[in-house]
Coordinates of C-alpha atoms in Angstrom, one line a residue:
Chain A
M1 CA 38.8 77.3 -31.0
S2 CA 39.9 74.1 -29.5
A3 CA 38.0 74.9 -26.3
V4 CA 34.9 75.5 -28.3
T5 CA 35.2 72.3 -30.2
I6 CA 35.7 70.4 -27.0
N7 CA 32.7 72.1 -25.6
E8 CA 30.7 71.3 -28.7
S9 CA 31.7 67.7 -28.8
S10 CA 31.1 67.2 -25.1
L11 CA 27.8 69.0 -25.5
K12 CA 27.0 66.6 -28.4
D13 CA 27.8 63.7 -26.1
I14 CA 25.5 64.9 -23.5
M15 CA 22.8 65.7 -26.0
S16 CA 23.1 62.4 -27.7
Q17 CA 23.0 60.4 -24.5
P18 CA 19.2 59.9 -24.3
D19 CA 19.3 59.0 -27.9
T20 CA 21.9 56.3 -27.5
V21 CA 20.0 55.0 -24.5
S22 CA 16.8 54.7 -26.4
A23 CA 18.6 53.4 -29.4
S24 CA 20.4 50.7 -27.5
A25 CA 17.2 49.8 -25.6
A26 CA 15.2 49.1 -28.7
P27 CA 17.7 46.9 -30.6
V28 CA 18.1 44.6 -27.6
E29 CA 15.0 42.7 -28.7
T30 CA 15.4 43.0 -32.4
P31 CA 18.8 41.3 -32.8
A32 CA 17.7 38.4 -30.6
Q33 CA 14.8 37.8 -33.0
V34 CA 16.9 38.3 -36.0
V35 CA 19.4 35.7 -34.8
T36 CA 17.1 33.0 -33.6
Q37 CA 14.5 32.9 -36.3
P38 CA 16.2 32.4 -39.6
R39 CA 19.1 30.1 -38.5
P40 CA 17.8 26.6 -37.6
T41 CA 19.0 25.3 -34.2
P42 CA 21.3 22.3 -34.4
F43 CA 19.2 19.1 -33.8
F44 CA 21.0 18.2 -30.6
Q45 CA 20.1 21.6 -29.1
T46 CA 16.3 21.2 -29.7
E47 CA 14.1 19.6 -27.0
R48 CA 13.7 16.4 -29.0
G49 CA 17.4 16.1 -29.7
Q50 CA 18.2 16.7 -26.1
A51 CA 15.8 14.0 -25.0
L52 CA 17.3 11.6 -27.6
L53 CA 20.8 12.3 -26.3
E54 CA 19.7 11.8 -22.8
S55 CA 18.0 8.5 -23.4
A56 CA 20.9 7.3 -25.5
G57 CA 23.1 8.3 -22.6
N58 CA 20.9 6.4 -20.2
V59 CA 21.0 3.3 -22.3
F60 CA 24.7 3.6 -22.6
R61 CA 25.1 4.0 -18.8
A62 CA 22.8 1.0 -18.2
V63 CA 24.4 -1.3 -20.7
L64 CA 28.0 -0.5 -20.5
P65 CA 28.9 -1.6 -17.0
P66 CA 27.3 -5.1 -17.4
A67 CA 28.8 -5.5 -20.8
I68 CA 32.3 -4.7 -19.4
G69 CA 31.7 -7.0 -16.5
L70 CA 30.7 -9.9 -18.7
A71 CA 33.6 -9.3 -21.0
L72 CA 36.0 -9.3 -18.1
F73 CA 34.5 -12.5 -16.8
V74 CA 34.9 -14.2 -20.2
L75 CA 38.5 -12.9 -20.3
L76 CA 39.2 -14.3 -16.9
W77 CA 37.7 -17.6 -17.9
Q78 CA 39.9 -17.7 -20.9
I79 CA 43.0 -16.9 -18.9
V80 CA 42.2 -19.6 -16.3
S81 CA 41.5 -22.2 -19.0
S82 CA 44.6 -21.4 -21.1
S83 CA 46.9 -21.3 -18.1
G84 CA 45.9 -24.9 -17.3
G85 CA 47.2 -26.3 -20.6
E86 CA 45.8 -29.6 -21.9
Q87 CA 44.3 -30.6 -18.6
G88 CA 42.8 -27.1 -17.9
L89 CA 39.2 -26.0 -18.0
P90 CA 37.6 -25.7 -21.4
G91 CA 37.7 -22.1 -22.6
P92 CA 34.8 -20.0 -23.7
A93 CA 35.1 -20.7 -27.4
K94 CA 35.3 -24.5 -26.9
T95 CA 32.3 -24.4 -24.5
W96 CA 30.3 -22.3 -27.0
E97 CA 31.0 -24.8 -29.7
S98 CA 29.9 -27.6 -27.5
A99 CA 26.7 -25.7 -26.5
Q100 CA 25.8 -25.2 -30.2
V101 CA 26.0 -29.0 -30.7
L102 CA 24.0 -29.6 -27.6
F103 CA 21.2 -27.2 -28.4
A104 CA 21.0 -28.3 -32.0
D105 CA 18.9 -31.2 -30.9
P106 CA 17.6 -30.6 -27.4
F107 CA 14.8 -33.1 -27.4
Y108 CA 16.3 -36.5 -28.5
D109 CA 15.6 -39.5 -26.4
N110 CA 18.0 -42.5 -26.5
G111 CA 16.7 -44.4 -23.5
P112 CA 16.6 -43.6 -19.8
N113 CA 20.1 -42.3 -19.3
D114 CA 20.6 -40.4 -22.6
K115 CA 18.1 -37.7 -23.1
G116 CA 18.4 -34.3 -24.8
I117 CA 19.2 -31.2 -22.7
G118 CA 15.7 -29.9 -23.2
W119 CA 14.2 -32.9 -21.5
N120 CA 16.6 -32.5 -18.6
I121 CA 15.6 -28.9 -18.1
L122 CA 11.9 -29.7 -18.3
H123 CA 12.3 -32.5 -15.8
S124 CA 14.0 -30.3 -13.3
L125 CA 11.4 -27.6 -13.9
Y126 CA 8.6 -30.1 -13.4
R127 CA 10.0 -31.3 -10.1
V128 CA 10.5 -27.7 -8.9
G129 CA 7.0 -26.9 -10.0
A130 CA 5.4 -29.9 -8.3
G131 CA 7.4 -29.8 -5.1
F132 CA 7.0 -26.0 -4.9
G133 CA 3.3 -26.2 -5.8
L134 CA 2.7 -28.7 -2.9
A135 CA 4.6 -26.4 -0.6
A136 CA 2.4 -23.4 -1.7
L137 CA -0.8 -25.5 -1.3
V138 CA 0.1 -26.4 2.3
G139 CA 2.2 -23.3 3.2
I140 CA -0.2 -20.5 2.2
P141 CA -3.2 -21.7 4.2
L142 CA -0.9 -22.6 7.1
G143 CA 0.7 -19.2 7.0
F144 CA -2.7 -17.4 7.0
M145 CA -3.8 -19.4 10.0
I146 CA -0.5 -18.8 11.9
G147 CA -0.8 -15.1 11.2
R148 CA -4.4 -14.9 12.2
F149 CA -4.4 -17.0 15.4
R150 CA -1.7 -16.2 18.0
F151 CA -2.2 -19.6 19.7
L152 CA -1.3 -21.5 16.5
A153 CA 1.7 -19.2 16.0
G154 CA 2.9 -20.0 19.5
M155 CA 2.4 -23.7 18.8
T156 CA 4.2 -23.9 15.5
S157 CA 7.0 -21.4 16.1
P158 CA 9.4 -23.8 17.9
I159 CA 8.9 -26.5 15.3
I160 CA 9.5 -24.0 12.4
S161 CA 12.6 -22.5 14.2
L162 CA 14.0 -26.0 14.7
L163 CA 13.3 -27.4 11.2
R164 CA 13.9 -24.3 9.0
P165 CA 17.8 -24.3 9.3
V166 CA 18.1 -28.0 8.4
S167 CA 20.0 -28.4 5.1
P168 CA 17.6 -29.5 2.4
L169 CA 19.6 -32.6 1.4
A170 CA 19.4 -33.9 5.0
W171 CA 15.7 -34.6 4.2
L172 CA 16.5 -36.8 1.2
P173 CA 17.2 -40.1 3.2
I174 CA 13.9 -39.6 5.1
G175 CA 12.1 -39.2 1.7
L176 CA 13.8 -42.3 0.3
Y177 CA 13.0 -44.3 3.3
V178 CA 9.3 -43.3 3.5
F179 CA 8.5 -43.3 -0.2
K180 CA 10.9 -46.1 -1.3
E181 CA 11.3 -44.3 -4.6
T182 CA 13.6 -41.5 -5.9
E183 CA 10.9 -39.4 -7.7
P184 CA 8.7 -38.7 -4.7
A185 CA 11.8 -38.4 -2.5
S186 CA 13.1 -35.5 -4.6
L187 CA 9.7 -33.8 -4.7
W188 CA 9.7 -34.2 -0.9
V189 CA 13.1 -32.4 -0.6
I190 CA 11.8 -29.5 -2.7
F191 CA 8.6 -29.4 -0.7
I192 CA 10.2 -29.3 2.7
S193 CA 12.9 -26.8 1.8
S194 CA 10.7 -24.3 0.0
I195 CA 7.7 -24.4 2.4
W196 CA 9.4 -22.2 5.2
P197 CA 9.7 -18.9 3.3
I198 CA 6.0 -19.3 2.2
I199 CA 4.7 -19.9 5.7
L200 CA 6.8 -17.3 7.4
N201 CA 6.2 -14.5 4.8
T202 CA 2.4 -15.2 4.6
A203 CA 2.2 -15.2 8.4
A204 CA 4.2 -12.0 8.7
G205 CA 1.9 -10.4 6.0
V206 CA -1.3 -11.4 7.9
S207 CA 0.0 -10.0 11.2
R208 CA 0.9 -6.8 9.4
V209 CA -2.4 -6.0 7.8
P210 CA -2.9 -2.4 8.8
Q211 CA -5.3 -1.9 11.7
D212 CA -7.2 0.7 9.6
Y213 CA -8.3 -1.9 7.1
L214 CA -9.4 -4.2 9.9
N215 CA -11.3 -1.3 11.5
V216 CA -13.1 -0.8 8.2
A217 CA -14.0 -4.5 8.2
R218 CA -15.3 -4.2 11.8
V219 CA -17.4 -1.1 11.1
L220 CA -18.9 -2.7 8.1
N221 CA -19.4 -5.9 10.1
L222 CA -18.1 -8.0 7.2
S223 CA -18.3 -11.7 7.2
E224 CA -15.1 -13.8 7.8
W225 CA -15.2 -14.8 4.2
K226 CA -15.5 -11.2 2.9
I227 CA -12.8 -10.1 5.3
F228 CA -10.6 -12.8 3.8
T229 CA -11.3 -12.1 0.1
R230 CA -11.6 -8.3 0.2
I231 CA -9.2 -7.3 2.9
L232 CA -6.8 -10.0 4.2
F233 CA -5.9 -11.7 1.0
P234 CA -5.2 -8.6 -1.1
S235 CA -3.4 -7.0 1.8
V236 CA -1.2 -10.1 2.3
L237 CA -0.6 -10.7 -1.4
P238 CA 2.7 -8.6 -1.7
H239 CA 4.2 -10.5 1.3
L240 CA 2.9 -13.8 -0.2
M241 CA 4.7 -13.0 -3.5
T242 CA 7.9 -12.3 -1.6
G243 CA 7.6 -15.7 0.1
I244 CA 6.9 -17.4 -3.2
R245 CA 9.9 -15.7 -4.8
L246 CA 12.2 -16.8 -2.0
S247 CA 10.8 -20.3 -2.1
M248 CA 11.2 -20.7 -5.8
G249 CA 14.8 -19.6 -5.4
V250 CA 15.5 -22.2 -2.7
A251 CA 13.7 -24.9 -4.7
W252 CA 15.8 -24.2 -7.8
L253 CA 19.0 -24.3 -5.7
V254 CA 18.0 -27.6 -4.1
I255 CA 16.8 -29.4 -7.2
V256 CA 20.3 -29.7 -8.8
A257 CA 21.8 -31.1 -5.7
A258 CA 18.8 -33.5 -5.1
E259 CA 19.0 -34.8 -8.7
M260 CA 22.7 -35.4 -8.4
L261 CA 21.9 -37.8 -5.6
T262 CA 18.7 -39.4 -7.0
G263 CA 19.8 -39.7 -10.6
G264 CA 17.6 -40.6 -13.6
T265 CA 16.8 -37.4 -15.3
G266 CA 17.1 -33.6 -14.7
L267 CA 19.8 -31.0 -14.8
G268 CA 21.4 -32.3 -11.6
F269 CA 21.6 -35.8 -12.9
W270 CA 23.0 -34.6 -16.2
V271 CA 25.8 -32.6 -14.4
W272 CA 26.8 -35.7 -12.5
D273 CA 26.5 -37.9 -15.6
E274 CA 28.8 -35.6 -17.6
W275 CA 31.2 -35.6 -14.7
N276 CA 31.4 -39.3 -14.9
N277 CA 31.9 -38.9 -18.7
L278 CA 34.6 -36.2 -17.9
N279 CA 32.8 -33.9 -20.3
V280 CA 33.7 -30.7 -18.6
E281 CA 32.3 -28.4 -21.3
H282 CA 28.9 -29.8 -20.5
I283 CA 29.3 -29.2 -16.8
L284 CA 30.1 -25.5 -17.5
I285 CA 27.1 -25.3 -19.9
A286 CA 24.9 -26.8 -17.1
I287 CA 26.1 -24.1 -14.7
F288 CA 25.0 -21.4 -17.2
I289 CA 21.7 -23.1 -17.8
V290 CA 20.9 -23.4 -14.1
G291 CA 21.8 -19.7 -13.7
I292 CA 19.8 -18.5 -16.6
V293 CA 16.7 -20.5 -15.8
G294 CA 16.9 -19.3 -12.1
L295 CA 17.2 -15.8 -13.3
L296 CA 14.2 -16.1 -15.6
L297 CA 12.1 -17.6 -12.8
E298 CA 13.1 -14.8 -10.5
Q299 CA 12.4 -12.1 -13.0
S300 CA 9.0 -13.4 -14.1
L301 CA 7.9 -13.7 -10.4
M302 CA 9.1 -10.1 -9.9
L303 CA 6.9 -9.0 -12.8
I304 CA 3.9 -10.8 -11.3
A305 CA 4.7 -9.2 -7.9
K306 CA 4.8 -5.8 -9.4
R307 CA 1.2 -6.3 -10.5
F308 CA 0.1 -6.6 -6.8
N309 CA 1.9 -3.6 -5.5
Y310 CA -0.7 -1.0 -4.6
E311 CA 1.5 1.7 -3.2
Chain B
M1 CA -36.4 15.8 18.3
H2 CA -35.9 13.1 20.8
N3 CA -32.9 11.9 22.6
Y4 CA -31.1 9.6 20.2
L5 CA -27.6 8.9 21.3
H6 CA -27.1 8.6 25.0
I7 CA -23.9 8.2 26.9
E8 CA -24.0 7.7 30.6
N9 CA -21.1 7.7 33.0
A10 CA -18.7 6.2 30.4
R11 CA -15.2 5.5 31.6
M12 CA -12.4 4.1 29.6
V13 CA -9.3 2.6 31.2
F14 CA -6.5 1.1 29.1
D15 CA -4.0 -1.5 30.3
T16 CA -0.6 -0.3 29.4
K17 CA 2.9 -1.5 30.2
K18 CA 3.1 1.1 32.9
G19 CA -0.1 0.0 34.5
K20 CA -3.6 1.2 34.2
F21 CA -4.3 4.4 32.3
T22 CA -7.6 6.2 32.7
A23 CA -8.3 7.9 29.4
L24 CA -11.9 9.0 29.9
T25 CA -14.1 9.3 33.0
D26 CA -17.6 10.5 33.8
I27 CA -18.6 11.1 30.2
N28 CA -22.3 12.0 30.1
L29 CA -23.8 13.2 26.8
T30 CA -27.1 13.2 25.1
V31 CA -27.4 13.8 21.3
K32 CA -30.6 14.6 19.6
Q33 CA -31.5 13.1 16.2
G34 CA -30.2 15.1 13.4
E35 CA -27.8 17.1 15.6
F36 CA -24.3 17.9 14.6
I37 CA -21.8 17.7 17.6
A38 CA -18.2 18.7 17.5
L39 CA -15.8 17.1 20.0
I40 CA -12.9 19.5 20.6
G41 CA -9.9 19.3 22.9
H42 CA -6.1 19.2 22.9
S43 CA -4.4 16.2 21.4
G44 CA -4.4 13.3 23.7
C45 CA -7.5 14.3 25.5
G46 CA -9.4 11.2 24.5
K47 CA -11.8 12.7 22.0
S48 CA -11.0 9.9 19.5
T49 CA -11.4 7.4 22.2
L50 CA -14.9 8.7 22.9
L51 CA -15.7 8.5 19.2
N52 CA -14.4 4.9 19.1
L53 CA -16.6 4.1 22.0
V54 CA -19.6 5.3 20.0
A55 CA -18.4 3.4 17.0
G56 CA -18.1 0.3 19.1
L57 CA -14.5 -0.2 18.1
T58 CA -13.6 -0.1 21.8
E59 CA -15.7 -1.1 24.7
P60 CA -16.1 1.1 27.7
T61 CA -14.6 -0.1 31.0
D62 CA -17.7 1.3 32.7
G63 CA -20.9 3.0 31.7
I64 CA -23.6 2.7 29.1
L65 CA -23.9 3.9 25.5
L66 CA -27.3 3.7 23.9
L67 CA -28.3 4.4 20.4
S68 CA -32.1 4.8 19.9
E69 CA -32.6 3.0 23.2
R70 CA -30.4 0.0 22.3
E71 CA -27.0 -0.7 23.9
I72 CA -24.0 -0.3 21.6
S73 CA -22.1 -3.5 21.7
G74 CA -19.5 -3.7 19.0
P75 CA -19.1 -1.9 15.7
G76 CA -21.9 -1.9 13.2
P77 CA -22.8 -0.2 9.9
E78 CA -25.5 1.9 11.4
R79 CA -22.7 3.9 13.0
A80 CA -20.5 4.7 10.0
V81 CA -17.0 6.0 10.6
V82 CA -15.0 8.4 8.4
F83 CA -11.4 7.7 9.5
Q84 CA -8.8 10.3 9.9
N85 CA -6.5 8.7 7.2
H86 CA -9.4 7.8 4.9
S87 CA -8.7 4.1 5.2
L88 CA -9.6 3.2 1.7
L89 CA -8.7 -0.2 0.5
P90 CA -6.0 0.4 -2.1
W91 CA -6.8 -2.6 -4.2
L92 CA -10.4 -1.5 -4.9
T93 CA -11.5 1.5 -7.0
C94 CA -13.4 4.4 -5.5
F95 CA -16.5 2.6 -6.7
G96 CA -15.4 -0.7 -5.2
N97 CA -14.6 0.9 -1.9
V98 CA -18.1 2.4 -1.6
H99 CA -19.8 -0.6 -3.1
L100 CA -18.2 -2.9 -0.4
A101 CA -20.2 -0.9 2.2
V102 CA -23.4 -0.6 0.1
E103 CA -23.3 -4.4 -0.6
R104 CA -22.9 -5.1 3.1
V105 CA -25.8 -2.9 4.2
F106 CA -28.3 -3.4 1.4
G107 CA -27.1 -6.5 -0.4
A108 CA -29.6 -8.8 1.3
K109 CA -32.6 -6.8 0.3
E110 CA -31.8 -5.1 -3.0
N111 CA -30.8 -6.2 -6.5
K112 CA -27.4 -5.5 -8.1
A113 CA -28.6 -2.7 -10.2
R114 CA -30.0 -0.9 -7.2
L115 CA -26.7 -1.4 -5.3
K116 CA -24.8 0.1 -8.2
E117 CA -27.2 3.1 -8.2
R118 CA -26.7 3.7 -4.5
T119 CA -22.9 3.6 -4.9
Q120 CA -23.0 6.0 -7.8
A121 CA -25.4 8.3 -6.0
A122 CA -23.1 8.4 -3.0
L123 CA -20.1 9.3 -5.1
E124 CA -22.1 11.9 -6.9
L125 CA -23.1 13.4 -3.6
V126 CA -19.5 14.1 -2.8
G127 CA -18.8 15.2 -6.4
L128 CA -16.7 12.3 -7.4
A129 CA -18.7 10.6 -10.1
H130 CA -15.9 11.3 -12.6
A131 CA -13.3 9.5 -10.5
M132 CA -15.4 6.5 -9.8
H133 CA -13.1 4.0 -11.5
K134 CA -9.9 5.3 -10.2
H135 CA -7.8 3.6 -7.5
P136 CA -7.1 5.5 -4.3
N137 CA -3.4 6.0 -5.2
E138 CA -4.5 7.9 -8.4
I139 CA -6.5 10.6 -6.6
S140 CA -5.6 13.5 -4.2
G141 CA -5.8 13.4 -0.4
G142 CA -9.0 15.5 -0.5
M143 CA -10.6 13.2 -3.0
K144 CA -9.7 10.2 -0.9
Q145 CA -11.4 11.8 2.1
R146 CA -14.5 12.5 0.0
V147 CA -14.6 8.8 -1.0
G148 CA -14.4 8.0 2.7
I149 CA -17.3 10.3 3.4
A150 CA -19.2 8.8 0.4
R151 CA -18.6 5.3 1.8
A152 CA -20.0 6.3 5.2
L153 CA -23.0 8.1 3.8
A154 CA -23.9 5.3 1.4
M155 CA -24.6 3.1 4.4
E156 CA -27.4 5.4 5.4
P157 CA -26.2 5.3 9.0
K158 CA -28.1 6.4 12.0
V159 CA -25.0 8.2 13.2
L160 CA -22.1 9.5 11.2
L161 CA -18.9 9.5 13.1
L162 CA -16.0 11.7 11.8
D163 CA -12.6 11.3 13.3
E164 CA -10.7 14.5 12.3
P165 CA -11.7 13.9 8.8
F166 CA -10.0 17.0 7.3
G167 CA -7.0 17.1 9.6
A168 CA -4.5 15.9 7.0
L169 CA -5.6 18.3 4.3
D170 CA -4.4 21.7 3.3
A171 CA -6.5 24.7 4.3
L172 CA -8.2 25.3 0.9
T173 CA -9.2 21.7 0.4
R174 CA -10.4 21.6 4.0
A175 CA -12.7 24.6 3.5
G176 CA -14.2 23.1 0.4
L177 CA -14.9 19.8 2.1
Q178 CA -16.4 21.6 5.1
D179 CA -18.8 23.4 2.9
E180 CA -19.6 20.1 1.2
L181 CA -20.1 18.3 4.4
M182 CA -22.4 21.1 5.6
R183 CA -24.5 20.7 2.5
I184 CA -24.7 16.9 2.7
V185 CA -25.6 17.0 6.4
Q186 CA -28.3 19.5 5.6
E187 CA -29.7 17.3 2.8
T188 CA -29.5 14.0 4.7
H189 CA -30.3 15.2 8.2
A190 CA -27.6 12.8 9.5
T191 CA -26.8 12.8 13.2
T192 CA -23.2 13.6 13.3
L193 CA -20.4 13.4 15.8
M194 CA -17.1 14.9 14.7
V195 CA -13.8 15.0 16.3
T196 CA -11.7 18.1 15.5
H197 CA -9.0 20.3 16.9
D198 CA -9.9 23.2 14.6
V199 CA -11.9 25.9 16.4
D200 CA -13.3 27.4 13.2
E201 CA -14.4 24.1 11.9
A202 CA -16.2 23.3 15.1
V203 CA -18.1 26.6 15.2
L204 CA -18.9 26.6 11.5
L205 CA -20.3 23.1 11.3
S206 CA -21.8 22.1 14.6
D207 CA -25.0 22.7 16.6
R208 CA -23.1 22.1 19.9
I209 CA -19.5 22.0 20.7
V210 CA -18.4 19.5 23.3
M211 CA -15.2 20.8 24.9
M212 CA -13.0 18.2 26.6
T213 CA -10.5 18.7 29.4
N214 CA -7.0 17.4 29.2
G215 CA -6.1 13.8 29.9
P216 CA -5.4 11.6 31.7
A217 CA -8.9 11.1 33.0
A218 CA -10.3 13.6 30.6
T219 CA -14.0 14.5 30.7
I220 CA -16.4 16.9 29.2
G221 CA -15.5 20.4 30.4
E222 CA -18.2 22.5 28.9
I223 CA -20.8 22.2 26.2
L224 CA -21.3 25.3 24.0
E225 CA -24.6 25.8 22.0
V226 CA -23.9 27.2 18.6
G227 CA -27.1 29.1 17.8
L228 CA -26.0 30.3 14.4
P229 CA -28.8 30.0 11.8
R230 CA -28.4 27.6 8.9
P231 CA -27.5 27.5 6.1
R232 CA -24.3 29.0 7.2
D233 CA -21.9 30.9 4.9
R234 CA -18.3 31.1 6.0
L235 CA -17.8 34.5 4.4
K236 CA -20.8 36.1 6.0
L237 CA -20.0 34.4 9.4
A238 CA -16.6 36.2 9.3
E239 CA -18.5 39.5 9.8
N240 CA -20.9 38.1 12.3
P241 CA -20.2 39.2 15.9
A242 CA -22.0 36.1 17.3
Y243 CA -19.6 33.9 15.4
H244 CA -16.6 35.6 16.8
H245 CA -18.0 35.5 20.3
L246 CA -18.5 31.7 20.0
R247 CA -15.0 31.3 18.6
G248 CA -13.6 33.3 21.5
Q249 CA -15.4 31.2 24.0
V250 CA -13.9 28.0 22.6
L251 CA -10.5 29.5 22.4
E252 CA -10.8 30.7 26.0
F253 CA -11.7 27.2 27.1
L254 CA -8.8 25.6 25.3
Y255 CA -6.1 28.2 25.9
Q256 CA -6.9 29.7 29.3
K257 CA -8.9 27.2 31.3
H258 CA -7.2 24.1 30.0
M259 CA -3.9 25.1 28.5
K260 CA -1.9 22.0 27.7
K261 CA 1.5 22.0 29.4
A262 CA 4.2 22.1 26.8
A263 CA 5.6 18.5 26.6

């Protein structure tokens, strides 16, 4: 009996095998559908949710390191200032309070040596703008000519190599002697220190105009003017923008130092004036202002430069 | 059909750091008006140098080049060049790139509306009317090359010079552009000189194939007449024994008579 039952059951197993195969093949699809359709996917597993998570993560990764860096910086500042006791550097809180007072009325004018911080910033910006503008006015055409004519490049290269490394402030006495006044002398210092990057970058840009473009100009037999406006200038523009950016950076570095020496108005003067008043909070604030304005100048020039990048 | 482009005993010697280098010597070639010539040879054989001589971008050390009985001295818009790497100005749109050429050639005689028409017509001819206002960095390599061809054709040149125009493209794009070039040349009857290293391209497109020997001091080895009737269809040619015979002759020249030694 037992043998028969074993045979029967094993026979049943064998007989049912195709059934079980087909039965298991069909439901493979059905349970998947049954599971996915009625139950809503959690939001963070959908495509939009994933994208949101990812962008949030990106923002987090972009913001977190600078935030920690700045926080550590302020902490360090606090430690340095509190370790100095009464005579130590003003701490962040004290400086912040002082800054609030300072920026409450930025444009007051109490005579030549007592103007609001806004005026001082504008004066420095004006000097940088004027000196740098003159440098661009002279430097850009000069750079184009140096780049275009090898003879001129040979002529000017020793002069440029000699004068370029001279510290900007060394030019101040020359300016004072020639112009007899402080205002043009400080413009002169800005001019002479910011002209080199403009000349050198423009010249490099001109000499690196791809031969392909010049061949197009030659095949078309374009006039010098058309070559300049349609090929040379647009091709050099990215290099020119780099020169302008470097020049602006130099000009902004130099202005504070020049104004310390010439006096009158401007951020540099203000720093020195506050040193004489022993108002150290204001000196710290000035350092932040110089940094922030320089950063803004740099960033806005970067934005303009991006506009002219054709690659 | 009279003799149109005439090259006589042209020789080209370059001054290099290692002394004088003779790139081309004893180049004699006569091209009839409306003829399509392919220049073929191994790389470095000076076929581009020869094209540049005709373009006027380089001047021959010796010899004379005449175009409709006038000596070629310097480049000019009556000899339009389609460069290997398209050489479009990236700050101009496709329209702007073609218009620059149109303005140069016809600007003195025609009004602005007509110049615009010419520019658009040239872009339509290469099938790029839709991409007219795009910049070169926004279009594909094949499209850039078509803009380059449009720029050259818009100048209505006496001679169209093509310097490996499809060399940088993938095979499918290349075939499409070859067909298009064949159609355009058929329509405009342009006298064309084309540098290539593609045997099929040379046989498919040209009336005569100028085969160059290897440099230094390269010269014209053989000239092969391609008698295949036009219009040509690349699919039908594939079954044409004459086509295969011509192809075999070019291959034999390149790989048996003038095999380039492996560098």
